[in-house]
Amino acid sequence: MLEAIFLELCRIHPESCTIPGVPVNRWGAVERDYSVIRDNLYNRRDLLAASPMQLPEVNNRTLLQWHNERSKAMRTAMVRAAVPGPSTQQTGAELRSPARSLLQEPLRPLTLSPPEDASGQVVTHNVALAPELYKIITTTAASSSTPTTPRASPSAAPPATSTSAAPPATSTSAPAVPRTTAWRRKVREEEQRRAKELGLPVKTRKRCEHFICKHCGQPKTKEYGHSRYRAEHFCSRAEGSSVDDWLAGKRAHEAKQRERQQAEAAQASQTPSRQTQGQQEEEQRDEEDND
């Protein structure tokens, strides 16, 4: 009875129904009409006495579940009617192949062989910070380890002495120069030395004239007797005095100028007060004369 009511209400309220262009909720309309029928049934006592019926309360979710289940059942019935079922030969009692027997032998335990003893076979690979210098050092070390030929000329002695004297120079400059800068300088010196030995042109870096003193030709640093105060540069060789004396004189001169400016400012602030006093005296004299 309940399903017959739902089917009749679905026919009254089809899908995609609109009222002046506004779509209407189909299941909301079905639920509304069903509620009207249910209320009318419970209000008529004679109908309940003649045919006792029970109409449960439903909502949109209940209606959607009923519609989906009914649609699935209809599709299943149509598919079964179109596709033939299995034949009697396939459904007959046929013997199948016997099942495979379980393994009677227990599984062998998994044995893990310990690793071989590799003590004493470890090799450390030292990665050079600068590949170019690493190649140069290795080649020079290999060439120095080989015995010298008898045809070595005495002209080759100065480069040897220069190379032996180069490490102390770099060692003395290492504390004052960053490590990477000293490393690059050492690489550059080695490249220049090898280029001179092979007779190749040496690439020289152009010195920046902005940091070179025009008077003495030395860099403008404190080690070479140079300094700067405000926008004025100082060269000890050109001036004939030390950096400390020059800085002390400049600072004293600036202090005197500051004091003089402060005194002038104080004097300028006092002059208006004097002028006001003179004006007051003149006004008093004018008043006395008028009396």
Short mmCIF file of C-alpha atoms in Angstrom, two decimals:
data_model
loop_
_atom_site.label_atom_id
_atom_site.label_comp_id
_atom_site.label_asym_id
_atom_site.label_seq_id
_atom_site.Cartn_x
_atom_site.Cartn_y
_atom_site.Cartn_z
CA MET A 1 0.00 0.00 0.00
CA LEU A 2 2.81 2.40 0.91
CA GLU A 3 4.67 1.71 -2.34
CA ALA A 4 1.47 2.25 -4.36
CA ILE A 5 1.06 5.68 -2.75
CA PHE A 6 4.67 6.58 -3.57
CA LEU A 7 4.29 5.46 -7.20
CA GLU A 8 1.11 7.48 -7.66
CA LEU A 9 2.71 10.58 -6.15
CA CYS A 10 5.79 10.14 -8.42
CA ARG A 11 3.50 10.10 -11.46
CA ILE A 12 1.80 13.29 -10.26
CA HIS A 13 5.16 14.99 -9.63
CA PRO A 14 7.56 14.02 -12.45
CA GLU A 15 11.21 15.00 -12.62
CA SER A 16 12.39 18.37 -13.99
CA CYS A 17 9.11 20.06 -13.18
CA THR A 18 9.16 23.86 -13.12
CA ILE A 19 6.70 26.56 -12.06
CA PRO A 20 7.14 29.79 -14.09
CA GLY A 21 10.74 28.85 -14.83
CA VAL A 22 11.62 27.96 -11.21
CA PRO A 23 12.56 24.27 -10.67
CA VAL A 24 10.47 22.40 -8.11
CA ASN A 25 11.92 19.87 -5.70
CA ARG A 26 10.22 16.62 -6.70
CA TRP A 27 10.73 14.76 -3.43
CA GLY A 28 9.68 17.77 -1.40
CA ALA A 29 6.37 17.85 -3.27
CA VAL A 30 5.93 14.08 -2.83
CA GLU A 31 6.63 14.35 0.90
CA ARG A 32 4.14 17.23 1.22
CA ASP A 33 1.31 15.33 -0.51
CA TYR A 34 2.10 12.18 1.47
CA SER A 35 1.82 14.15 4.72
CA VAL A 36 -1.62 15.41 3.59
CA ILE A 37 -2.81 11.83 2.87
CA ARG A 38 -1.44 10.60 6.21
CA ASP A 39 -3.19 13.37 8.15
CA ASN A 40 -6.50 12.73 6.38
CA LEU A 41 -6.27 9.02 7.13
CA TYR A 42 -5.72 9.50 10.83
CA ASN A 43 -8.48 12.09 11.04
CA ARG A 44 -11.09 9.66 9.59
CA ARG A 45 -11.99 7.17 12.27
CA ASP A 46 -14.32 5.21 10.01
CA LEU A 47 -11.51 4.51 7.52
CA LEU A 48 -9.26 3.30 10.28
CA ALA A 49 -11.98 1.02 11.59
CA ALA A 50 -12.80 -0.39 8.13
CA SER A 51 -9.23 -0.95 6.94
CA PRO A 52 -6.56 -0.57 9.58
CA MET A 53 -3.47 0.89 7.77
CA GLN A 54 -0.26 2.29 9.17
CA LEU A 55 1.52 5.02 7.23
CA PRO A 56 4.93 5.78 8.73
CA GLU A 57 6.50 9.20 8.64
CA VAL A 58 9.00 9.65 5.79
CA ASN A 59 11.40 12.35 4.67
CA ASN A 60 13.44 13.16 1.59
CA ARG A 61 16.21 10.73 2.49
CA THR A 62 13.74 7.83 2.88
CA LEU A 63 12.12 8.64 -0.48
CA LEU A 64 15.53 8.80 -2.23
CA GLN A 65 16.58 5.43 -0.78
CA TRP A 66 13.31 3.79 -1.90
CA HIS A 67 13.65 5.27 -5.39
CA ASN A 68 17.29 4.18 -5.79
CA GLU A 69 16.63 0.63 -4.61
CA ARG A 70 13.60 0.30 -6.91
CA SER A 71 15.59 1.62 -9.89
CA LYS A 72 18.43 -0.83 -9.24
CA ALA A 73 15.98 -3.74 -8.96
CA MET A 74 14.34 -2.75 -12.28
CA ARG A 75 17.70 -2.54 -14.06
CA THR A 76 18.77 -5.93 -12.66
CA ALA A 77 15.55 -7.54 -13.84
CA MET A 78 15.96 -6.07 -17.35
CA VAL A 79 19.56 -7.30 -17.59
CA ARG A 80 18.61 -10.79 -16.45
CA ALA A 81 15.82 -10.92 -19.03
CA ALA A 82 18.17 -9.87 -21.85
CA VAL A 83 21.20 -12.03 -20.91
CA PRO A 84 20.57 -15.81 -20.86
CA GLY A 85 21.46 -17.66 -17.69
CA PRO A 86 23.97 -20.51 -17.37
CA SER A 87 23.23 -23.81 -19.13
CA THR A 88 22.54 -27.09 -17.40
CA GLN A 89 25.99 -28.42 -18.35
CA GLN A 90 27.70 -25.58 -16.49
CA THR A 91 25.50 -25.98 -13.44
CA GLY A 92 25.74 -29.75 -13.33
CA ALA A 93 27.66 -31.60 -10.65
CA GLU A 94 31.09 -31.86 -12.24
CA LEU A 95 34.15 -33.14 -10.44
CA ARG A 96 36.90 -30.64 -10.10
CA SER A 97 40.59 -31.31 -9.92
CA PRO A 98 41.74 -32.33 -6.45
CA ALA A 99 43.15 -29.61 -4.23
CA ARG A 100 46.89 -29.35 -3.85
CA SER A 101 48.33 -30.85 -0.74
CA LEU A 102 49.96 -28.62 1.80
CA LEU A 103 53.73 -28.55 2.16
CA GLN A 104 54.83 -31.35 4.45
CA GLU A 105 58.47 -30.23 4.72
CA PRO A 106 59.08 -27.34 7.11
CA LEU A 107 60.58 -24.20 5.71
CA ARG A 108 64.33 -23.93 5.98
CA PRO A 109 65.42 -21.22 8.40
CA LEU A 110 66.86 -18.14 6.80
CA THR A 111 70.57 -17.95 7.51
CA LEU A 112 72.40 -14.67 7.20
CA SER A 113 76.13 -14.79 6.62
CA PRO A 114 78.04 -12.15 8.62
CA PRO A 115 80.03 -9.63 6.60
CA GLU A 116 83.68 -10.22 5.95
CA ASP A 117 86.22 -8.62 8.22
CA ALA A 118 87.39 -5.45 6.45
CA SER A 119 89.74 -4.20 9.14
CA GLY A 120 92.83 -2.56 7.73
CA GLN A 121 91.28 -2.08 4.28
CA VAL A 122 89.72 1.30 4.80
CA VAL A 123 90.92 3.96 2.36
CA THR A 124 90.45 7.63 3.13
CA HIS A 125 89.85 9.94 0.20
CA ASN A 126 90.95 13.49 0.90
CA VAL A 127 88.96 15.93 -1.22
CA ALA A 128 90.89 19.05 -2.13
CA LEU A 129 89.29 22.43 -1.55
CA ALA A 130 90.65 23.76 -4.82
CA PRO A 131 91.01 21.13 -7.58
CA GLU A 132 93.43 23.27 -9.59
CA LEU A 133 95.85 23.71 -6.69
CA TYR A 134 95.52 20.04 -5.79
CA LYS A 135 96.63 19.05 -9.31
CA ILE A 136 99.51 21.52 -9.23
CA ILE A 137 100.73 20.30 -5.84
CA THR A 138 100.53 16.64 -6.84
CA THR A 139 102.42 17.27 -10.09
CA THR A 140 105.10 19.32 -8.35
CA ALA A 141 105.46 16.67 -5.64
CA ALA A 142 105.82 13.95 -8.28
CA SER A 143 108.39 15.97 -10.22
CA SER A 144 110.38 16.75 -7.05
CA SER A 145 110.41 13.06 -6.02
CA THR A 146 111.98 12.02 -9.36
CA PRO A 147 115.82 12.30 -9.58
CA THR A 148 117.14 15.35 -11.37
CA THR A 149 118.82 14.92 -14.75
CA PRO A 150 122.52 15.89 -15.15
CA ARG A 151 121.67 18.39 -17.88
CA ALA A 152 119.91 20.73 -15.44
CA SER A 153 121.30 24.23 -15.97
CA PRO A 154 122.15 26.61 -13.11
CA SER A 155 119.46 28.97 -14.37
CA ALA A 156 116.89 26.59 -12.85
CA ALA A 157 118.21 27.32 -9.35
CA PRO A 158 116.46 30.71 -8.88
CA PRO A 159 112.96 29.25 -9.38
CA ALA A 160 113.77 26.57 -6.79
CA THR A 161 114.83 29.19 -4.28
CA SER A 162 111.74 31.26 -5.07
CA THR A 163 109.48 28.27 -4.45
CA SER A 164 111.26 27.50 -1.20
CA ALA A 165 110.89 31.11 -0.11
CA ALA A 166 107.21 31.32 -1.09
CA PRO A 167 105.76 29.27 1.84
CA PRO A 168 107.20 31.58 4.55
CA ALA A 169 105.66 34.60 2.77
CA THR A 170 102.25 33.00 2.68
CA SER A 171 102.61 31.78 6.27
CA THR A 172 103.38 35.30 7.49
CA SER A 173 100.44 36.78 5.54
CA ALA A 174 97.98 34.04 6.55
CA PRO A 175 96.94 35.54 9.92
CA ALA A 176 96.17 38.96 8.37
CA VAL A 177 94.45 37.63 5.20
CA PRO A 178 91.36 35.36 5.08
CA ARG A 179 92.09 31.71 4.44
CA THR A 180 90.27 31.57 1.11
CA THR A 181 92.05 34.69 -0.15
CA ALA A 182 95.46 33.28 0.80
CA TRP A 183 94.55 29.99 -0.92
CA ARG A 184 93.61 31.74 -4.16
CA ARG A 185 96.77 33.82 -4.07
CA LYS A 186 98.81 30.68 -3.66
CA VAL A 187 97.05 29.08 -6.63
CA ARG A 188 97.70 32.18 -8.72
CA GLU A 189 101.40 32.22 -7.77
CA GLU A 190 101.79 28.56 -8.69
CA GLU A 191 100.09 29.13 -12.06
CA GLN A 192 102.33 32.12 -12.82
CA ARG A 193 105.45 30.16 -11.86
CA ARG A 194 104.52 27.22 -14.12
CA ALA A 195 103.68 29.60 -16.97
CA LYS A 196 107.14 31.22 -16.65
CA GLU A 197 108.83 27.81 -16.67
CA LEU A 198 106.93 26.76 -19.80
CA GLY A 199 107.46 30.12 -21.49
CA LEU A 200 103.79 30.95 -21.68
CA PRO A 201 102.47 34.51 -21.36
CA VAL A 202 101.57 35.40 -17.80
CA LYS A 203 98.28 37.10 -17.14
CA THR A 204 98.86 40.00 -14.78
CA ARG A 205 96.06 41.66 -12.92
CA LYS A 206 95.80 45.39 -13.33
CA ARG A 207 96.20 47.21 -10.06
CA CYS A 208 93.41 49.58 -9.23
CA GLU A 209 94.74 53.13 -9.21
CA HIS A 210 91.93 54.32 -6.96
CA PHE A 211 93.62 52.74 -3.89
CA ILE A 212 97.19 53.74 -4.82
CA CYS A 213 98.68 56.93 -3.44
CA LYS A 214 99.67 59.42 -6.14
CA HIS A 215 102.55 60.79 -4.02
CA CYS A 216 104.40 57.65 -2.95
CA GLY A 217 102.85 54.95 -5.15
CA GLN A 218 101.98 52.73 -2.18
CA PRO A 219 98.52 51.42 -1.21
CA LYS A 220 96.43 53.78 0.88
CA THR A 221 96.54 51.71 4.06
CA LYS A 222 97.73 52.38 7.59
CA GLU A 223 100.66 49.98 7.18
CA TYR A 224 102.12 52.24 4.50
CA GLY A 225 101.57 55.47 6.46
CA HIS A 226 98.22 56.57 5.02
CA SER A 227 95.04 57.69 6.71
CA ARG A 228 91.83 59.60 6.09
CA TYR A 229 89.87 62.08 8.17
CA ARG A 230 86.50 63.19 6.88
CA ALA A 231 87.08 63.78 3.14
CA GLU A 232 90.85 64.52 3.42
CA HIS A 233 93.57 61.94 2.70
CA PHE A 234 96.99 61.91 4.34
CA CYS A 235 100.36 60.49 3.22
CA SER A 236 103.12 60.41 5.83
CA ARG A 237 105.92 60.44 3.23
CA ALA A 238 104.54 63.47 1.44
CA GLU A 239 103.65 65.45 4.61
CA GLY A 240 106.70 64.44 6.66
CA SER A 241 104.77 63.56 9.84
CA SER A 242 103.22 60.52 11.41
CA VAL A 243 99.60 59.44 11.07
CA ASP A 244 98.90 59.81 14.79
CA ASP A 245 100.18 63.41 14.90
CA TRP A 246 98.14 64.34 11.83
CA LEU A 247 94.96 62.82 13.25
CA ALA A 248 95.51 64.52 16.62
CA GLY A 249 95.97 67.90 14.93
CA LYS A 250 92.86 67.46 12.81
CA ARG A 251 90.75 66.48 15.80
CA ALA A 252 92.05 69.39 17.89
CA HIS A 253 91.35 71.83 15.05
CA GLU A 254 87.82 70.46 14.69
CA ALA A 255 87.26 70.78 18.45
CA LYS A 256 88.35 74.43 18.37
CA GLN A 257 86.01 75.14 15.47
CA ARG A 258 83.15 73.52 17.36
CA GLU A 259 83.85 75.62 20.46
CA ARG A 260 84.03 78.81 18.40
CA GLN A 261 80.71 78.00 16.73
CA GLN A 262 79.10 77.36 20.10
CA ALA A 263 80.42 80.67 21.44
CA GLU A 264 79.11 82.55 18.41
CA ALA A 265 75.72 80.90 18.82
CA ALA A 266 75.58 81.85 22.50
CA GLN A 267 76.57 85.42 21.71
CA ALA A 268 73.91 85.64 19.00
CA SER A 269 71.29 84.41 21.46
CA GLN A 270 72.28 87.12 24.01
CA THR A 271 72.19 90.13 21.65
CA PRO A 272 68.38 90.19 21.26
CA SER A 273 67.97 90.44 25.04
CA ARG A 274 70.27 93.49 25.15
CA GLN A 275 68.29 95.14 22.37
CA THR A 276 65.04 94.60 24.27
CA GLN A 277 66.52 96.20 27.40
CA GLY A 278 67.55 99.30 25.41
CA GLN A 279 64.10 99.58 23.92
CA GLN A 280 62.50 99.40 27.36
CA GLU A 281 64.76 102.20 28.63
CA GLU A 282 63.86 104.42 25.68
CA GLU A 283 60.14 103.79 26.26
CA GLN A 284 60.48 104.79 29.91
CA ARG A 285 62.23 108.05 28.94
CA ASP A 286 59.48 108.84 26.44
CA GLU A 287 56.84 108.31 29.10
CA GLU A 288 58.68 110.64 31.54
CA ASP A 289 58.94 113.33 28.89
CA ASN A 290 55.21 113.08 28.15
CA ASP A 291 54.39 113.47 31.87
#
